[in-house]
Amino acid sequence: MPQDSPQQPQRTDVNELGEFGLIDHLTQNFPLRNPSSLKGVGDDAAVIDNGKFLTVVSTDMLVEGIHFDLMYTPLKHLGYKSVVVNLSDIYAMNARPKQVTVSIALSNRFSVEALDEIYDGIRTACEYYKVDLVGGDTTSSPRGLVISVTAIGQGVKDKLTYRNGAKVGDLICITGNVGAAYLGLQLLEREKQVYLASPGVQPELEGHDYLIGRQLKPEARRDMIDAFEKNELVPTSMIDISDGVASELFHISKQSGVGALLEESGVPIHPDAAMQALEFKLDPITCALSGGEDYELLFTINPNDVDKVKYLPDIYIAGEIVPKEDGVKLNTKGGNLHDIQAQGWRHFDPSKLVR
Ligand code: ADP
Ligand code: MG
């Protein structure tokens, strides 16, 4: 390098790319070399061809202070949730989880008893979802707790559901209800702020069991995968709702090369979530679309299959896949069309919430 013109090394802030831009950037020059690597980066799980069965693999990491706050997250629930969020990605491929590995990094703040609590939760999830804990890694961290879980599942070739299979005319379906986990989190955050300001004040969480349960103890929709099998339904595309309906719909649209028209009236919102949103002076549909952590499923079906879902409990038809040129839009109850924005990382100031 010439002495007289010192080169400034380029420094790009990670936030400039955003979460999804960063993943694309980091993984762009990794072509798949093995024919058995059927699906690499970009879906809920990777897919590996093992002959008769396909192996489906997904990893998620939970970091203290980012994904959970131990001020209001019981350790047992944390263990449970860290497994469930991974299983959800396997079900989103229309596959079934069989094994998990669990890796933890912990500071000396955590006792054996505390770790036992976490593993109690992990065990409960393994029992309920019938998966085996088969390995992991344990290391120390300078501060805080990190839990990384990898789930390994099994699927059948012509039944796996990717994010890229949605076709124009397909119907968009959502299971359960969305937005509740986000509102549960806002309630917990609000009470934390109140407590920090005046530690003597009792938390006001009574009557909010449903919303708080949705945040602290989510379940993965194994029952839906069972229902699909029983009714011989294979969705054309599927994703689990971890980042919010808006973000997930954007993934399906982008990867399928289509647009989407979502009907506000078709998006299922639990009455407790709708009430709490209004109390926080938030729009329920915004919470439902941008909230996240519901771990419900968003999927598309061929319209010929409509009878197969119409009578299934807990599945709601919420819109239609449209040509790409039409974009990803929300048709509001008032009949207005709005663009739906994709979101990755979000910043939220809980101190703005009213009590
Ligand atoms: P989900 O929300 O379903 O867990 P993510 O948005 O975390 O999915 O990840 C999207 C895709 O990018 C997945 O295929 C995941 O395996 C992949 N991915 C995420 N982070 C990385 C990374 N650092 N290196 C390689 N692949 C990654
Ligand atoms: Mg996912």
Short mmCIF file of C-alpha atoms in Angstrom, two decimals, residues 43-44 88-89 91-94 161-166 170-178 221 224-225 228 233-254 256 258-263 266-268 288-290 294-301 309 314-321 328 340:
data_model
loop_
_atom_site.label_atom_id
_atom_site.label_comp_id
_atom_site.label_asym_id
_atom_site.label_seq_id
_atom_site.Cartn_x
_atom_site.Cartn_y
_atom_site.Cartn_z
CA ASP A 43 -36.18 -21.36 4.62
CA ASP A 44 -37.40 -22.29 8.10
CA SER A 88 -41.83 -24.71 15.23
CA ASP A 89 -39.39 -24.27 12.32
CA TYR A 91 -43.22 -28.19 11.66
CA ALA A 92 -43.21 -25.20 9.29
CA MET A 93 -41.56 -27.49 6.74
CA ASN A 94 -44.42 -29.99 7.25
CA THR A 161 -43.48 -27.26 2.34
CA TYR A 162 -41.06 -24.52 1.41
CA ARG A 163 -41.42 -20.75 1.37
CA ASN A 164 -41.22 -20.67 -2.42
CA GLY A 165 -44.27 -22.68 -3.48
CA ALA A 166 -47.09 -20.10 -3.35
CA ASP A 170 -53.69 -19.66 -3.64
CA LEU A 171 -55.44 -18.84 -0.38
CA ILE A 172 -53.46 -17.51 2.57
CA CYS A 173 -54.20 -19.25 5.89
CA ILE A 174 -53.21 -18.39 9.45
CA THR A 175 -53.56 -20.75 12.42
CA GLY A 176 -54.65 -19.81 15.94
CA ASN A 177 -54.34 -16.10 16.53
CA VAL A 178 -51.60 -13.51 16.19
CA ARG A 221 -48.41 -26.30 16.00
CA MET A 224 -51.72 -28.71 12.44
CA ILE A 225 -49.16 -31.04 10.86
CA PHE A 228 -52.78 -31.86 7.32
CA LEU A 233 -53.57 -31.64 2.58
CA VAL A 234 -50.17 -30.38 1.49
CA PRO A 235 -49.92 -26.59 1.68
CA THR A 236 -48.24 -24.98 -1.34
CA SER A 237 -45.96 -22.97 0.96
CA MET A 238 -45.56 -22.56 4.71
CA ILE A 239 -43.62 -20.55 7.30
CA ASP A 240 -43.92 -20.21 11.05
CA ILE A 241 -44.83 -16.85 12.52
CA SER A 242 -41.80 -15.93 14.59
CA ASP A 243 -41.19 -12.36 13.39
CA GLY A 244 -44.80 -11.36 12.70
CA VAL A 245 -47.28 -12.01 9.87
CA ALA A 246 -46.00 -9.03 7.84
CA SER A 247 -42.44 -10.27 7.81
CA GLU A 248 -43.43 -13.89 7.10
CA LEU A 249 -45.76 -12.92 4.26
CA PHE A 250 -42.96 -10.89 2.79
CA HIS A 251 -40.67 -13.97 2.86
CA ILE A 252 -43.28 -16.14 1.14
CA SER A 253 -43.95 -13.46 -1.49
CA LYS A 254 -40.30 -12.78 -2.20
CA SER A 256 -42.37 -17.47 -4.43
CA VAL A 258 -45.72 -13.41 -6.04
CA GLY A 259 -47.70 -10.69 -4.27
CA ALA A 260 -50.21 -11.07 -1.45
CA LEU A 261 -53.48 -9.46 -0.52
CA LEU A 262 -54.29 -9.86 3.16
CA GLU A 263 -57.76 -9.09 4.49
CA GLY A 266 -59.45 -12.44 8.10
CA VAL A 267 -56.51 -12.01 10.46
CA PRO A 268 -57.36 -13.87 13.70
CA ALA A 288 -51.05 -8.78 14.87
CA LEU A 289 -48.95 -8.10 11.75
CA SER A 290 -45.73 -6.81 13.30
CA ASP A 294 -46.77 -16.28 18.09
CA TYR A 295 -45.26 -19.47 16.63
CA GLU A 296 -48.42 -20.02 14.63
CA LEU A 297 -48.24 -21.16 11.00
CA LEU A 298 -48.84 -19.06 7.92
CA PHE A 299 -49.44 -21.20 4.84
CA THR A 300 -50.96 -21.11 1.39
CA ILE A 301 -53.24 -23.69 -0.20
CA VAL A 309 -59.35 -26.45 5.63
CA ASP A 314 -58.32 -22.96 14.31
CA ILE A 315 -57.41 -22.26 10.67
CA TYR A 316 -58.44 -18.90 9.22
CA ILE A 317 -58.43 -17.91 5.56
CA ALA A 318 -56.89 -14.45 5.61
CA GLY A 319 -56.25 -13.52 2.00
CA GLU A 320 -55.06 -14.49 -1.43
CA ILE A 321 -51.84 -14.74 -3.39
CA VAL A 328 -47.92 -7.21 -0.61
CA ILE A 340 -47.29 -4.19 4.18
#
